[in-house]
Tab-separated table of C-alpha atoms in Angstrom:
chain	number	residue	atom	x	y	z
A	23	UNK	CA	212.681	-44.209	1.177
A	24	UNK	CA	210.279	-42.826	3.621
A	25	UNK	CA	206.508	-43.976	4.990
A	26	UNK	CA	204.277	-43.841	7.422
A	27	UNK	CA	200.610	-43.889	8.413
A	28	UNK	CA	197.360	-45.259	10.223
A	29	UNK	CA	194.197	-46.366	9.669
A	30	UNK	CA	192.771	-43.657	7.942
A	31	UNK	CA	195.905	-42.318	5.660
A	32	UNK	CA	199.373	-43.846	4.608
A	33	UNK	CA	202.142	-42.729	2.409
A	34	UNK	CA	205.113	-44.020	0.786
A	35	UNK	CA	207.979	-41.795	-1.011
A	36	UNK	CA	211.283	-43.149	-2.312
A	37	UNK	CA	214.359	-42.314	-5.295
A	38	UNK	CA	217.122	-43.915	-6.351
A	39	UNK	CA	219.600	-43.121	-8.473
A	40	UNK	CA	222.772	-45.381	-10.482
A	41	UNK	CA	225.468	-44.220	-12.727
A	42	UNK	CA	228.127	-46.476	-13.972
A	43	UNK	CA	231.177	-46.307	-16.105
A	44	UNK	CA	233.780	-48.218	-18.234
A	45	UNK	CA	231.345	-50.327	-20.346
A	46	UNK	CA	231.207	-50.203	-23.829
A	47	UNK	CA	230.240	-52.555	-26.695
A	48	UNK	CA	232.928	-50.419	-29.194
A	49	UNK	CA	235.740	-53.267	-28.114
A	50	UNK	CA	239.531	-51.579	-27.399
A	51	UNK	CA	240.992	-53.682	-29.878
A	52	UNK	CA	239.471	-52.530	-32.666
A	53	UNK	CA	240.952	-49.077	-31.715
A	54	UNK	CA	237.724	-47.183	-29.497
A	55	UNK	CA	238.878	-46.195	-26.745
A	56	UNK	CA	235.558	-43.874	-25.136
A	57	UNK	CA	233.691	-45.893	-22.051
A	58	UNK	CA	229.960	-44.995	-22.698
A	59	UNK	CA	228.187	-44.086	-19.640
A	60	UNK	CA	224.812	-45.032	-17.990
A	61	UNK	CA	222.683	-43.659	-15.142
A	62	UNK	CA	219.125	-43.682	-14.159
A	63	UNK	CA	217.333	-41.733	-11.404
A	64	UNK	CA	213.785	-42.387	-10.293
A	65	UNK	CA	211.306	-40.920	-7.882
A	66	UNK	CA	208.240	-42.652	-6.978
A	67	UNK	CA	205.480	-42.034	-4.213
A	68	UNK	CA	202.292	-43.491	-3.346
A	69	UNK	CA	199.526	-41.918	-0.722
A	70	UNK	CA	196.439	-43.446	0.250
A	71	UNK	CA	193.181	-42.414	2.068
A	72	UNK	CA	190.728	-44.579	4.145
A	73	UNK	CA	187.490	-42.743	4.653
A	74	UNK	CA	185.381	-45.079	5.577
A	75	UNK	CA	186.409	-49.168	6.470
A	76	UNK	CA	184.758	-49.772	3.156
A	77	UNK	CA	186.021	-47.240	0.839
A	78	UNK	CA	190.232	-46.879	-0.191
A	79	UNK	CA	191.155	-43.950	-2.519
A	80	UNK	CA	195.138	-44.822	-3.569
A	81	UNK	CA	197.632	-42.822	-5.903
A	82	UNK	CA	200.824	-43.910	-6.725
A	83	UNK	CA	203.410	-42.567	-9.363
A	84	UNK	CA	207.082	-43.123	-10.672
A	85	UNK	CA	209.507	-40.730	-12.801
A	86	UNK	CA	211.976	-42.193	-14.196
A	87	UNK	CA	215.390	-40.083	-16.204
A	88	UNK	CA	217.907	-42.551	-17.844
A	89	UNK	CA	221.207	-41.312	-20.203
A	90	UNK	CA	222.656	-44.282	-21.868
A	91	UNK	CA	226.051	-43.370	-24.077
A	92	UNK	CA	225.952	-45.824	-27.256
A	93	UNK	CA	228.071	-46.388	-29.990
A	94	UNK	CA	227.258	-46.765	-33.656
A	95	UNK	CA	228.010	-49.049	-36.768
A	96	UNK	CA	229.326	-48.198	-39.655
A	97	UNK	CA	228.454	-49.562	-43.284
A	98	UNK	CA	230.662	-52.127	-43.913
A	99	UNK	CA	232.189	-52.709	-40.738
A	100	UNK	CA	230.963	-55.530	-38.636
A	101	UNK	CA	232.062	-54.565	-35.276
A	102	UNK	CA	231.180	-51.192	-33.391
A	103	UNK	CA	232.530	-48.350	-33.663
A	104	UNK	CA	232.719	-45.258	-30.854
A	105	UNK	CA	230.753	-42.304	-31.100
A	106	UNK	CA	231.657	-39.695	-28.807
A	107	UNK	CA	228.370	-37.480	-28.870
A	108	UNK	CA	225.922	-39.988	-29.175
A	109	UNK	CA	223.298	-40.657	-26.249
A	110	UNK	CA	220.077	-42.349	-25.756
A	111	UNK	CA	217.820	-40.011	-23.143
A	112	UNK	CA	214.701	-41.642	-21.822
A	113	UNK	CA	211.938	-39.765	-19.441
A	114	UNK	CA	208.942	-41.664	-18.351
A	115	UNK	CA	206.219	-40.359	-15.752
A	116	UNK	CA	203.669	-42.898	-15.046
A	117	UNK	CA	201.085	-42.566	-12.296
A	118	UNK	CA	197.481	-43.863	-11.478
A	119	UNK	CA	194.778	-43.284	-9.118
A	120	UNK	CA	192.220	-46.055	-7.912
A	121	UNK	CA	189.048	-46.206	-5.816
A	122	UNK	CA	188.251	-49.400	-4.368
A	123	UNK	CA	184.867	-49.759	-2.535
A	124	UNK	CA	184.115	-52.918	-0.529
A	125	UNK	CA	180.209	-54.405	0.204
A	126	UNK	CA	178.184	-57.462	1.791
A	127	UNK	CA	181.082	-57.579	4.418
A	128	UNK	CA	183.635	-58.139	2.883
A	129	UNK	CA	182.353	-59.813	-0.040
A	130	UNK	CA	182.249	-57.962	-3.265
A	131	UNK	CA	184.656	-55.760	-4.298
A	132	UNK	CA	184.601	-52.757	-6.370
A	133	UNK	CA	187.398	-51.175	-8.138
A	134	UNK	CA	187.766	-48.170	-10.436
A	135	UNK	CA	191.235	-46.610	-11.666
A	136	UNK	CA	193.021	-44.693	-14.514
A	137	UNK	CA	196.185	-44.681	-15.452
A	138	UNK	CA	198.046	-42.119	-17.130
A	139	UNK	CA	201.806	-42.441	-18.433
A	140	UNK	CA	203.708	-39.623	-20.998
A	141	UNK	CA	207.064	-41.027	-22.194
A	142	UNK	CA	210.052	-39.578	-23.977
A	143	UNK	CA	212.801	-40.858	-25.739
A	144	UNK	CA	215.593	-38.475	-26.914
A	145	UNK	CA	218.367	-39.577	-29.542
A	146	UNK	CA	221.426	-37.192	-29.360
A	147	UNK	CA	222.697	-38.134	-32.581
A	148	UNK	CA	222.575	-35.483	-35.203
A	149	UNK	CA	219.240	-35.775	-37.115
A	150	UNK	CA	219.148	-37.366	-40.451
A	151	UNK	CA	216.482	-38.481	-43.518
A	152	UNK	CA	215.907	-41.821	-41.210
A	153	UNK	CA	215.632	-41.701	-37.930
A	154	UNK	CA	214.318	-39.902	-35.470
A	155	UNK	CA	216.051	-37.349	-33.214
A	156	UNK	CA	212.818	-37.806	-30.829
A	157	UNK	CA	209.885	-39.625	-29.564
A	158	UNK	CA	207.364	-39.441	-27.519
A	159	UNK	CA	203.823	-40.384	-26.384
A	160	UNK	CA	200.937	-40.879	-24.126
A	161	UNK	CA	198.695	-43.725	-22.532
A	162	UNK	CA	195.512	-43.161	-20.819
A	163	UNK	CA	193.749	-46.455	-19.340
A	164	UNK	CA	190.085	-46.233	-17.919
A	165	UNK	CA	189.780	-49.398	-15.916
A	166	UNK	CA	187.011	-51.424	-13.892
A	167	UNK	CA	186.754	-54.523	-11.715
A	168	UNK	CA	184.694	-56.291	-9.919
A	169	UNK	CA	185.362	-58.994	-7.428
A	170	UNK	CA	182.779	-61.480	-5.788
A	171	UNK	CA	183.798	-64.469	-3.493
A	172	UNK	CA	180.996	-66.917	-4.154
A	173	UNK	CA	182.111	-69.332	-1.545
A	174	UNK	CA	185.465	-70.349	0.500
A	175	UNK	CA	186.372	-71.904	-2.877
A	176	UNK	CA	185.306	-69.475	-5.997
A	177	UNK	CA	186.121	-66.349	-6.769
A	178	UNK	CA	184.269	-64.347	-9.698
A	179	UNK	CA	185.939	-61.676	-11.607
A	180	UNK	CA	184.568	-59.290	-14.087
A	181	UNK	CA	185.850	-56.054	-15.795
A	182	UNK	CA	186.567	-53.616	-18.441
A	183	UNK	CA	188.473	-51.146	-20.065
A	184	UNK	CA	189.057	-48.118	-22.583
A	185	UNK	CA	192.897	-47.556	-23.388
A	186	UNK	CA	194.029	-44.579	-25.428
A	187	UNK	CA	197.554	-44.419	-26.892
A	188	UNK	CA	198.982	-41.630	-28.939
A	189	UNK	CA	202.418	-40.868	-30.194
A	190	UNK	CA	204.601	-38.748	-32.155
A	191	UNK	CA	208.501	-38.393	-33.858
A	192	UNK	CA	210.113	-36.299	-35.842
A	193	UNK	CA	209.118	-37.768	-38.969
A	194	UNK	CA	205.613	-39.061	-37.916
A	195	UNK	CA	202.816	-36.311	-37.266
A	196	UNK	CA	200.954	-37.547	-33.812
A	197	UNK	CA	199.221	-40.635	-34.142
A	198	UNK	CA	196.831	-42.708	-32.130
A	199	UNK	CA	195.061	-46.103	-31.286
A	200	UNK	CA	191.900	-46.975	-29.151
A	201	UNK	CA	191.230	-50.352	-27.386
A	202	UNK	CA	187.965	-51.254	-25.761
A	203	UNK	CA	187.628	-54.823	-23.430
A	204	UNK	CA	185.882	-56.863	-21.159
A	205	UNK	CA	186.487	-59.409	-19.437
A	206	UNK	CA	185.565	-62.795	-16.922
A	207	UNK	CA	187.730	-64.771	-14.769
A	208	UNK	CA	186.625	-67.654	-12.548
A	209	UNK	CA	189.075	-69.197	-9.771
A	210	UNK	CA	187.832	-72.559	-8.626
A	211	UNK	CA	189.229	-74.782	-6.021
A	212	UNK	CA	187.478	-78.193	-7.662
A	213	UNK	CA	188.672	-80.653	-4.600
A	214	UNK	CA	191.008	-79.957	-1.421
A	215	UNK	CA	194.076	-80.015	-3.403
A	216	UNK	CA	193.323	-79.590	-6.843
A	217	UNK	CA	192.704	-75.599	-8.318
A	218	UNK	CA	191.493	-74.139	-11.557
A	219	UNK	CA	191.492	-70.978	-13.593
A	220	UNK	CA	189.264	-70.008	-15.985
A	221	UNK	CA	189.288	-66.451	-17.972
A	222	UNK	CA	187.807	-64.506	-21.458
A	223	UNK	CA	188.685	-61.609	-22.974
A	224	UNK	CA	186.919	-59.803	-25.707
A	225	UNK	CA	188.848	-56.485	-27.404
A	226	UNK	CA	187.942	-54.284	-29.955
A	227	UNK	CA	191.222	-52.191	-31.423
A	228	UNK	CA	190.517	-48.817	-33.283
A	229	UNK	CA	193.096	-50.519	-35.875
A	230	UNK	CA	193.423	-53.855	-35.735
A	231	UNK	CA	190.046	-54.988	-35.068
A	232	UNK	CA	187.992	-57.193	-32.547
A	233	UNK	CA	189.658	-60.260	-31.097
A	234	UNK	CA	188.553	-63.074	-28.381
A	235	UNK	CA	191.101	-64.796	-26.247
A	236	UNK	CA	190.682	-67.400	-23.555
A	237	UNK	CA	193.317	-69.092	-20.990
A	238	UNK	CA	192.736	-72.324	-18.765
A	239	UNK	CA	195.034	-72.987	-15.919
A	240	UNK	CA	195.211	-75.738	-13.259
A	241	UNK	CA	197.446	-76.984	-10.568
A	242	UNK	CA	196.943	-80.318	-8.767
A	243	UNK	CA	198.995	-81.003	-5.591
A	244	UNK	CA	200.211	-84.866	-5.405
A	245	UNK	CA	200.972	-84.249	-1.864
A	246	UNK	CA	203.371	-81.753	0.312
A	247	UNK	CA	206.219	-81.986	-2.040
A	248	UNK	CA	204.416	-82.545	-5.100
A	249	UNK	CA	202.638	-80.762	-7.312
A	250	UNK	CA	201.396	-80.909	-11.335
A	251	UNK	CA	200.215	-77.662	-13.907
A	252	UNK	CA	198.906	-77.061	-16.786
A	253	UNK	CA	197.488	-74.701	-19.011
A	254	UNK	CA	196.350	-73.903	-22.305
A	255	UNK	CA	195.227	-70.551	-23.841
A	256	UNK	CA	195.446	-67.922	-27.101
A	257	UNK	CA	196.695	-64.651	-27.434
A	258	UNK	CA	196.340	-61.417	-29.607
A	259	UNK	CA	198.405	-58.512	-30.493
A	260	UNK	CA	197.156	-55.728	-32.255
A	261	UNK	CA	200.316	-53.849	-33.872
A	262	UNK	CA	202.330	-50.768	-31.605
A	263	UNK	CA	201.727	-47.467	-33.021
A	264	UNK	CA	205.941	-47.316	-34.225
A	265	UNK	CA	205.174	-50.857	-36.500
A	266	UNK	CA	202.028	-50.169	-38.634
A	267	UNK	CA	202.027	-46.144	-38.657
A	268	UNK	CA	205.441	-44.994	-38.861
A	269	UNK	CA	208.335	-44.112	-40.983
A	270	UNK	CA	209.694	-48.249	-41.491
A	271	UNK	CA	206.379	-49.534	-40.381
A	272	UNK	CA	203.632	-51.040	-42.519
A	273	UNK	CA	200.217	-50.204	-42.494
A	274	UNK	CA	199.483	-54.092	-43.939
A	275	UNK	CA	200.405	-55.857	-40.828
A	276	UNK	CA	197.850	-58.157	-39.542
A	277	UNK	CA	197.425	-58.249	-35.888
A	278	UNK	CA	199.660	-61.543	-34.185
A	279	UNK	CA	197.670	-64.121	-32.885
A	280	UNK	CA	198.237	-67.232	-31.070
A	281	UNK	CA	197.677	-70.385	-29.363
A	282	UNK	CA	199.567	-72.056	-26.492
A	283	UNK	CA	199.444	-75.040	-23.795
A	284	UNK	CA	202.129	-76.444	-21.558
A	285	UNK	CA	202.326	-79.044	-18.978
A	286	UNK	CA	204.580	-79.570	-16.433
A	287	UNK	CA	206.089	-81.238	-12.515
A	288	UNK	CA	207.026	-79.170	-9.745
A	289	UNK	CA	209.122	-80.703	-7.104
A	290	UNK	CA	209.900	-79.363	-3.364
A	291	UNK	CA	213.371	-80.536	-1.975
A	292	UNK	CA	214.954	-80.062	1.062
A	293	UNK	CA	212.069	-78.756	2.995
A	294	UNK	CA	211.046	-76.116	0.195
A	295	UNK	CA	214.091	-75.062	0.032
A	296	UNK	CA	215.038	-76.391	-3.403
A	297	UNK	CA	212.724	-76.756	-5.869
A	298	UNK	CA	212.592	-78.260	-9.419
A	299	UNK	CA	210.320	-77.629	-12.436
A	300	UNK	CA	210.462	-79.590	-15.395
A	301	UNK	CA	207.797	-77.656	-18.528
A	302	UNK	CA	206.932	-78.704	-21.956
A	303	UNK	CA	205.675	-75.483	-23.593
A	304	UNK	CA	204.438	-75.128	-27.114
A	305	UNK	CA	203.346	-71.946	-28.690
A	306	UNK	CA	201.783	-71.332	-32.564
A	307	UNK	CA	201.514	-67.880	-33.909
A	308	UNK	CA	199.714	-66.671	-36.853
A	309	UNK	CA	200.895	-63.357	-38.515
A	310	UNK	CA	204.068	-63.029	-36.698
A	311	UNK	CA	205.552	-59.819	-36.519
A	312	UNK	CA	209.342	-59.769	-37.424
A	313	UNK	CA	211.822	-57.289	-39.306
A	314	UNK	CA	212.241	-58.283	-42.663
A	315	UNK	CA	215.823	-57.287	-44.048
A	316	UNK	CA	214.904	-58.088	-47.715
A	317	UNK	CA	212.473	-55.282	-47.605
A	318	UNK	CA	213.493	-53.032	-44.776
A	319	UNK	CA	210.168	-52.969	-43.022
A	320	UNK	CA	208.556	-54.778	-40.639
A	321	UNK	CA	206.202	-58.010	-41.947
A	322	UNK	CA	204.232	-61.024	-41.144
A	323	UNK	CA	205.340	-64.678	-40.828
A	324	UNK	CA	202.244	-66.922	-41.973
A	325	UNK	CA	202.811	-69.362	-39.367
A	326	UNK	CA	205.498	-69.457	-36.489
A	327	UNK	CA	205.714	-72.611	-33.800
């Protein structure tokens, strides 16, 4: 990794690459004897401009090439079984450039970004009736936020967003999905040691529809080595491209939804360095999405806790 920079300009560039050996779910005993391979290179960089004290124009990107060897399973057989030509080959660029702009000293904050990532996954495996010898796709994300410090204890947040996603396989012409959102976030500090979270979300899919979700958070600090949380919310997941428009998907689903809350201690030891959490957690879907073997195609649970 290298960097550098000043005031006015900065930049950041870095890779990395792994490869390992001798690891293979296709067990000896059962008579494989091929060690399936894995490596993963990556390249990322990131370069930024000051122009003003105000005004920060940042890009950053990552490529990322990964080989994984695999091994198959036959019909019948319970355990796996070595394949000697088989390999999983993933490429990934991802990269995103943001302006932030910053007024009434300091503060209100503007920012603006888009993201762009194209992704490829490769499956050596000679091409048959059912699955697909490739994959890829593309995500484009138009972004904006807005941040305002009301006071030394509340901070205002409001935004939106357009997100694109397209995709394609060998047995699935090119597809593709819109999602449009907004959104408001208020961080409160309600008394010296006692903070609060409050956030809304409103989305409207291309495919699955419009949705509203919520989350409330709060932490309340006992004293140095103390501390309680909470926080209750819902959730919504409109299905992935692969699960309601491809081969094995199903254009029925219903988008998940959910509803959550958890409570919990937190406990500093040992001068902060130990510290213990105990969490009670409970979370309630509706429309779960799971893989139903009965008819070979993805489905949705009624309820799910």
């Amino acid at each position: 990794r290298y960097s550098g920079g000043d005031e006015q300009s900065y930049y950041s560039v870095g890779g990395s690459y792994l490869d390992t050996h001798s690891v293979s779910q296709a067990a000896e005993r059962f008579g494989n004897s091929e060690k399936d391979d894995f490596d993963v290179g990556t390249l990322s960089g990131r370069f930024g401009w000051n122009p003003t004290a105000t005004l920060n124009i940042d890009y950053v990107f990552r490529y990322t090439s990964a080989d994984l060897e695999v091994d198959d399973w036959a019909f019948g057989d319970p355990n796996p079984v070595d394949n000697l030509l088989r390999a999983n080959l993933t490429r990934n660029f991802s990269n995103r450039i943001q302006i932030s702009k910053t007024m009434l000293d300091g503060q209100l904050e503007h920012r603006l970004g888009f993201s762009l990532t194209d992704y490829e996954r490769i499956d050596t495996a000679v091409p048959n009736a059912f699955f697909d010898a490739f994959y890829q796709g593309q995500r484009r994300i138009l972004d904006y936020q807005a941040n305002y410090v009301i006071n030394d204890h509340n901070l205002f947040t409001a935004g939106a967003s357009y997100e694109h996603e397209q995709a394609e396989s060998e047995h699935n012409p090119l597809q593709s999905q819109t999602d449009a959102a907004v959104f408001l976030q208020n961080q409160m500090t309600l008394k010296e040691h006692w903070h609060a979270t409050v956030g809304v979300r409103w989305d409207e899919y291309s495919t699955a529809g419009k949705a509203a979700t919520y989350r409330l958070s709060s932490v309340y600090y006992v004293n140095q080595q103390d501390k309680l949380h909470a926080a209750l919310g819902s959730g919504f997941r409109a299905p992935a491209l692969a699960e309601n428009l491809f081969v094995f998907g199903n254009p029925d689903l219903q988008p998940e939804s959910s509803k959550g809350w958890e409570v919990g201690y937190t406990r500093e030891l040992l001068k902060g360095t130990v510290m213990f959490d105990a969490t009670y957690f409970r979370n309630d879907f509706e429309n779960l999405i799971v893989w139903n073997p009965s008819s070979f195609m993805l489905d949705n649970v009624g309820l799910a806790r």
